[in-house]
C-alpha cells in the first residue's frame, strides 16, 4: 500500500489518508484481518504528524472499517463478506509479496466482474441470442479467406485505416464530422477511458463525474491519483448548474450523457450546451462516453456534445460491445489536435495496437448495412424487456422501492429508502444464484448505499422474469426485517 | 508538460528537470521552435529556485536541445528532423490544447512504429510469408462454426480458461510449473509490461533494465515516474555483477534474458541464478520478457528465471506475436500470489479482458501440435537469413563497423565507432526507402548513439539483401564524409 498525498489539495491530509485506506478496504484490496501500520509508522510513511494519522484511523474505526486492539495493533475489520471478494487467497510462501507496494488504490470493479451466478443481472451486457453472431461469423470467415495475412501483420497502431474511414461514415448519423486521422481504435471503451486517464490525469488533478457513475472509470481515475468531484444526477442527467459551485480548476469531465450508467438518465440538450461552454471556459477536456445512444426506445437522445465541439475539447468514446459484439472488444476514440497525438502515444505504450481481425469483422458488418436492421430489432426487443421488468416491479416490488423507467439502454436503477444497504441484499441474492450491481461500487468517495442497478438484457427472458420476482421477494424480506432492527433508522 | 520532481531522489533537481525536458524533445513530444517557460516560470512551476531552473536550461543549451534568444525567450532547437516525427501537426484552432499538461514524459516508440519505408528493417517482426496464416485461418473458422457465441460474450478477464490451461502445458517445455490461475492473457507482451508498471511502479521507484533495452518498455517505466538504472550488456547478457554497486533499493528488474532486445545476447545460466538471488535479497520483482526463446538457431538458451522461482519473484512474459501471429495480439503473463491478483486488477481497469476469438484460435493451434513443426521450420529459415546477412555484412560493411552474430531471435546489432550518430544515417536511409532502429531510442537517459538494430526477418529475402547492401553503402559514405568533418572526433 502506497499512500500518495497531495499537499496542495484542500482536502485535509487525514481525510486523504482515510479515503485511501477506506477505498482499499471497500475494494477488498485490503482483506479482513490484514494488519495496518501503527500510528507512528503510518505518520512516518505519509510524512504527516501522528495526530493526523490518528485522526484518519479514528474515522475509519467509527465507520467500522478497522479495529484497534490494545497491545496488538490495528486491523481491517468489516462484515465478513466473502461473496464480494473476487480475489484469490495467496499462499504463505509468497508472503514477501505483501511488502511490495502497489498503485491500485481502488478496484471495485473486480468485486462484480466475472461473476457466475445463474441469474446474472449485475453486468451490463446483451444476451448472446440478441446479437448477430452468425452474421459476424460469416464476415470474419470472409475477411480471413480474402486476406489471411491480417493474422500475420501488426496493424497501424491507430487502427486499420479502412475501418477508421468507415467509422467516420458511421458516426455521421450523430452529426460528427471526423477525419480518419481523428479516430483511434481501442480494446473497448474501457481502454479509451484508460488512455485518457494515463495521458492527462495525475495526482491532485480534478476530475468531474456524474455521481453515481461507471465503477471502473472511478477505479481508473483514482488509480491516477485524481481528486474526483461527483455531481448529482436528476431526470435530466448531470445537474450541470452545480458546476459553478466548484472552486477548483477542473482538468477533465467524464460524462455518460445518453442512458447514463448506472441511472439510465439522458442529459438534456440545454445541459449539453452548458457543459461544453463550462469546459471551454475552464480549458478542460470532456470525455463523452457514448456507448448506448443507439439503444433508444421511443425517441433518439440529443446529439452528442462532440457534434457541437469546434475547438477539440471533447474526447468522444463509442463502443461496439453493447450493440454488436463484446467478444470483439472494439472501441473507438474520436479526438483532435495534440490531444489525439498524445492518446496515440499512450496507446502505443499500452499495447501497440488492437487485433486486426476483429476490426475487419466489424468494419465489414457496419459497411454491409446489416447494422441498421440489427439495431432496429435490438431496440424493439430491449423495449419489450424493459416494459416487462417495469410491470413485474409494479406487481411485486415492496412499498418504498422506486425505479426509473429508462428511455433506452440496458439498465434499471432501483432506489430503496435511505440507510438501507444493497450490499447486504447482494450477499443473500448470491446465495440464491442471483446478482445485481450494488450502488456502493458507483460513487467516488463516500457511496450512497441504497440503490442497485439491474440489467434487463443480460439473460434469457425466462431467467429475467424469475430473477426480478426473486429480487422483489428478497427486497420485501429485507425491508421487513431491517425495519425492525433498532440500529437502522426507519423511514 | 508536467514536471513531477522526486525530492527524495539523489538525482539533483536541476538534473531531473533537464532529463524530463530532454526526453520530451528527443521524443518529439516537444517540437522544433516550441516555446519553453521562462526561468522564472519554470522555477515556479517546479517549485525550485531560479538558479536550479537556470542550471537545467544551461545544460540543455550546451547539448544543443534548446536555444535562448535575448528578449524573446527559450525555444526548442534541434536538427530539423521531420523524418523522425511520427506525429501530426495540430491545427491552429486547437491551440488551447497546448495548455493541457500530460503525463507522457517520453515516447520514443512513436518515432519508429508505423513506418512505411519500402525496406522496413526497423520493426522486429516476422515476414507474413513465414507464419502459418492458412492454418490459423482454418482454426478460427472452425472455432467460430463450433461456437459463434464467443463473439457475443465477454470472456473471463483473466483470459479463456481452456486457453490458460493449454498454456500451462505449452510452458512445461521451459520447466515452468503453473496453474491456470497463475496465467493472465494480455494484448501482446507490451500490455504485460504496461500492467506491471501501472501496478507496481510510481514516482522515484527504482527500475533496473539492460542498457540498451526495448524502447517502449523505457517509455512505459518513465511514464510511471520511475528512476531507471541501465546495466550494460556484454556477450553473456546483463553484467549482473554490476548490480552490487547500486546503492538504492530496486523495486523491479526488467530483463530480456534470451536474445535480448536490441543486442541479441543471451544471459548465461550463472548470471540468471545470480539475478534471481539479487531480487530475492532485495525483495524485488523481476519481469522476465521471454518472447523469443523458441527462436534459437543451434542450441536452446538456458531455462527461464521463472523456472527457478520458488517464491513468486518473477513475472514471466511470453508472446505469440513473433512466433505465430502479430495480428492476434496475444501475450501471456505468468505470476503468483498477490502479485497476480494485483495484475488482474490492473487488467480490469485497462480493458476488461482480451478478445475471445483470437485466444481460441491460438489455443487450438498450440493444441494441434502444428506449433512444433512450425517452429522447427521457422528456426531454420531465420538461421539461413542471419547467415546471409552476416555474409553480406562481411562483404560490404566498411571498416570500423562491427556486429554480433546472434544465436537466435530476429535482430542484428551493429556498432559504429564512438561519436557517430545513427540518427543521421536514419534520415538518409529513409529518403531511400530504408529503415532501421537507431540506438538513440534504446537507452534510458543519455543514449549511446553509435549503434543500430536491423531486423533480418521483417521483409522478403530479396528486399533484405537489397536493404543490407544499401545500408552498407550508406555507412561507407557516412563514415567517409563525417571523418573529414573537424567537429567530430575521428577514430
Coordinates of N, CA, C and O in Angstrom, one line a residue, chain B residues 220-286:
Chain B
X220 N 7.3 3.2 -21.0 CA 6.3 2.8 -20.0 C 6.8 3.1 -18.6 O 6.1 3.7 -17.8
X221 N 8.0 2.7 -18.3 CA 8.5 2.9 -16.9 C 8.7 4.4 -16.7 O 8.4 4.9 -15.6
X222 N 9.2 5.1 -17.6 CA 9.4 6.5 -17.5 C 8.1 7.2 -17.3 O 7.9 8.1 -16.5
X223 N 7.1 6.7 -18.0 CA 5.7 7.3 -17.9 C 5.2 7.1 -16.5 O 4.3 7.9 -16.1
X224 N 5.6 6.2 -15.7 CA 5.2 6.0 -14.4 C 6.1 6.8 -13.4 O 5.9 6.6 -12.2
X225 N 7.1 7.5 -13.9 CA 7.9 8.3 -13.0 C 9.1 7.5 -12.4 O 9.7 8.0 -11.4
X226 N 9.4 6.4 -13.0 CA 10.5 5.5 -12.4 C 11.8 6.2 -12.6 O 12.0 7.0 -13.6
X227 N 12.8 5.9 -11.7 CA 14.2 6.2 -12.0 C 14.8 4.9 -12.6 O 14.8 3.9 -11.9
X228 N 15.2 5.0 -13.8 CA 15.7 3.8 -14.5 C 17.2 3.7 -14.4 O 17.9 4.7 -14.8
X229 N 17.7 2.6 -14.0 CA 19.2 2.4 -13.9 C 19.5 1.3 -15.0 O 19.1 0.2 -14.8
X230 N 20.2 1.7 -16.0 CA 20.6 0.7 -17.1 C 21.9 0.0 -16.7 O 22.8 0.7 -16.2
X231 N 21.9 -1.3 -16.9 CA 23.1 -2.1 -16.6 C 23.7 -2.5 -18.0 O 22.9 -3.1 -18.8
X232 N 24.9 -2.2 -18.2 CA 25.5 -2.6 -19.6 C 25.4 -4.1 -19.8 O 25.2 -4.9 -18.9
X233 N 25.5 -4.4 -21.1 CA 25.4 -5.8 -21.6 C 26.7 -6.2 -22.2 O 27.3 -5.4 -22.9
X234 N 27.1 -7.4 -22.0 CA 28.2 -8.0 -22.8 C 27.8 -9.3 -23.5 O 26.5 -9.6 -23.5
X235 N 28.7 -10.1 -24.0 CA 28.2 -11.3 -24.7 C 27.5 -12.3 -23.9 O 26.8 -13.2 -24.4
X236 N 27.5 -12.2 -22.6 CA 26.7 -13.1 -21.7 C 25.5 -12.3 -21.1 O 25.0 -12.7 -20.1
X237 N 25.1 -11.3 -21.8 CA 23.9 -10.5 -21.3 C 24.2 -9.5 -20.3 O 25.4 -9.0 -20.1
X238 N 23.2 -9.1 -19.5 CA 23.3 -8.1 -18.5 C 24.5 -8.4 -17.6 O 24.7 -9.5 -17.1
X239 N 25.3 -7.4 -17.3 CA 26.5 -7.6 -16.4 C 26.1 -7.6 -15.0 O 26.2 -6.6 -14.3
X240 N 25.6 -8.7 -14.6 CA 24.9 -8.8 -13.3 C 25.8 -8.4 -12.1 O 25.3 -7.9 -11.1
X241 N 27.1 -8.6 -12.3 CA 28.0 -8.3 -11.2 C 28.0 -6.8 -10.8 O 28.3 -6.4 -9.7
X242 N 27.5 -6.0 -11.8 CA 27.5 -4.5 -11.5 C 26.3 -4.2 -10.6 O 26.3 -3.0 -10.1
X243 N 25.4 -5.1 -10.4 CA 24.2 -4.8 -9.6 C 24.6 -4.4 -8.1 O 24.0 -3.6 -7.5
X244 N 25.7 -5.1 -7.7 CA 26.1 -4.8 -6.3 C 26.5 -3.4 -6.1 O 26.6 -2.9 -4.9
X245 N 26.8 -2.7 -7.1 CA 27.2 -1.3 -7.0 C 26.1 -0.3 -6.8 O 26.3 0.9 -6.6
X246 N 24.9 -0.8 -7.1 CA 23.7 0.1 -6.9 C 23.4 0.2 -5.5 O 23.2 -0.7 -4.7
X247 N 23.3 1.5 -5.0 CA 23.2 1.7 -3.6 C 21.7 2.1 -3.2 O 21.4 2.5 -2.1
X248 N 20.8 1.9 -4.2 CA 19.4 2.2 -3.9 C 18.6 0.9 -3.9 O 19.0 -0.1 -4.6
X249 N 17.5 0.8 -3.2 CA 16.7 -0.4 -3.2 C 15.9 -0.5 -4.5 O 15.1 0.3 -4.8
X250 N 16.2 -1.6 -5.3 CA 15.4 -1.7 -6.5 C 14.0 -2.2 -6.3 O 13.8 -3.1 -5.4
X251 N 13.1 -1.7 -7.0 CA 11.7 -2.3 -6.9 C 11.5 -3.3 -7.9 O 10.8 -4.3 -7.7
X252 N 12.1 -3.1 -9.1 CA 11.8 -4.0 -10.2 C 13.0 -4.1 -11.2 O 13.7 -3.1 -11.4
X253 N 13.2 -5.3 -11.7 CA 14.2 -5.5 -12.7 C 13.6 -6.0 -14.0 O 12.9 -7.1 -13.9
X254 N 13.7 -5.3 -15.0 CA 13.2 -5.7 -16.3 C 14.3 -6.3 -17.2 O 15.2 -5.6 -17.5
X255 N 14.1 -7.6 -17.6 CA 15.2 -8.2 -18.3 C 14.6 -9.0 -19.5 O 13.5 -9.6 -19.4
X256 N 15.4 -9.1 -20.6 CA 15.1 -9.9 -21.7 C 16.2 -10.9 -21.8 O 17.2 -10.7 -22.6
X257 N 16.2 -12.0 -21.1 CA 17.4 -12.8 -21.0 C 17.8 -13.5 -22.2 O 19.0 -13.8 -22.5
X258 N 16.8 -14.0 -23.1 CA 17.1 -14.7 -24.2 C 17.0 -13.9 -25.5 O 15.9 -13.5 -25.8
X259 N 18.1 -13.8 -26.2 CA 18.1 -13.0 -27.5 C 17.6 -11.6 -27.2 O 16.6 -11.1 -27.7
X260 N 18.4 -10.9 -26.3 CA 18.0 -9.6 -25.8 C 17.7 -8.7 -26.9 O 18.3 -8.7 -27.9
X261 N 16.7 -7.8 -26.6 CA 16.3 -6.7 -27.5 C 17.0 -5.5 -27.0 O 16.7 -5.1 -25.8
X262 N 17.8 -4.8 -27.7 CA 18.2 -5.0 -29.1 C 19.5 -5.8 -29.4 O 19.8 -6.0 -30.6
X263 N 20.2 -6.2 -28.4 CA 21.6 -6.6 -28.7 C 21.7 -8.1 -29.2 O 22.7 -8.5 -29.7
X264 N 20.6 -8.9 -28.9 CA 20.6 -10.3 -29.3 C 21.4 -11.2 -28.4 O 21.5 -12.4 -28.7
X265 N 21.9 -10.7 -27.3 CA 22.7 -11.6 -26.4 C 21.9 -12.5 -25.6 O 20.7 -12.2 -25.4
X266 N 22.5 -13.5 -25.0 CA 21.8 -14.5 -24.1 C 22.4 -14.4 -22.7 O 23.6 -14.5 -22.6
X267 N 21.6 -14.2 -21.7 CA 22.1 -14.2 -20.4 C 22.5 -15.6 -20.0 O 21.7 -16.5 -20.1
X268 N 23.7 -15.7 -19.4 CA 24.2 -17.1 -19.1 C 23.4 -17.6 -17.9 O 22.8 -16.9 -17.1
X269 N 23.5 -18.9 -17.8 CA 22.8 -19.6 -16.7 C 23.2 -19.1 -15.3 O 22.4 -18.9 -14.4
X270 N 24.5 -18.9 -15.2 CA 25.1 -18.5 -13.9 C 24.6 -17.1 -13.6 O 24.2 -16.8 -12.5
X271 N 24.5 -16.2 -14.6 CA 24.0 -14.9 -14.3 C 22.5 -14.9 -14.0 O 22.0 -14.1 -13.2
X272 N 21.8 -15.8 -14.6 CA 20.4 -15.9 -14.3 C 20.2 -16.2 -12.8 O 19.3 -15.6 -12.2
X273 N 20.9 -17.2 -12.3 CA 20.8 -17.6 -10.9 C 21.2 -16.3 -10.0 O 20.5 -16.0 -9.1
X274 N 22.3 -15.7 -10.4 CA 22.7 -14.5 -9.6 C 21.6 -13.4 -9.6 O 21.4 -12.8 -8.6
X275 N 21.0 -13.2 -10.7 CA 20.0 -12.1 -10.8 C 18.8 -12.5 -9.9 O 18.3 -11.6 -9.2
X276 N 18.4 -13.8 -9.9 CA 17.3 -14.2 -9.1 C 17.6 -14.0 -7.6 O 16.8 -13.5 -6.8
X277 N 18.8 -14.4 -7.3 CA 19.3 -14.3 -5.9 C 19.3 -12.8 -5.5 O 18.8 -12.4 -4.4
X278 N 19.8 -11.9 -6.4 CA 19.8 -10.5 -6.1 C 18.3 -10.0 -5.8 O 18.1 -9.3 -4.9
X279 N 17.4 -10.4 -6.6 CA 16.0 -10.0 -6.5 C 15.4 -10.5 -5.1 O 14.7 -9.8 -4.4
X280 N 15.8 -11.7 -4.8 CA 15.3 -12.3 -3.5 C 15.9 -11.5 -2.3 O 15.2 -11.2 -1.4
X281 N 17.2 -11.2 -2.4 CA 17.8 -10.5 -1.3 C 17.2 -9.1 -1.1 O 17.1 -8.6 0.0
X282 N 16.8 -8.5 -2.2 CA 16.3 -7.1 -2.1 C 14.8 -7.0 -2.2 O 14.2 -5.9 -2.3
X283 N 14.1 -8.1 -2.1 CA 12.6 -8.1 -2.2 C 12.1 -7.4 -3.4 O 11.2 -6.7 -3.4
X284 N 12.8 -7.7 -4.5 CA 12.4 -7.0 -5.8 C 11.7 -8.0 -6.7 O 11.8 -9.2 -6.6
X285 N 10.9 -7.4 -7.6 CA 10.2 -8.1 -8.7 C 11.1 -8.2 -9.9 O 11.8 -7.2 -10.3
X286 N 11.2 -9.4 -10.5 CA 11.8 -9.5 -11.9 C 10.8 -9.6 -12.9 O 9.8 -10.4 -12.8

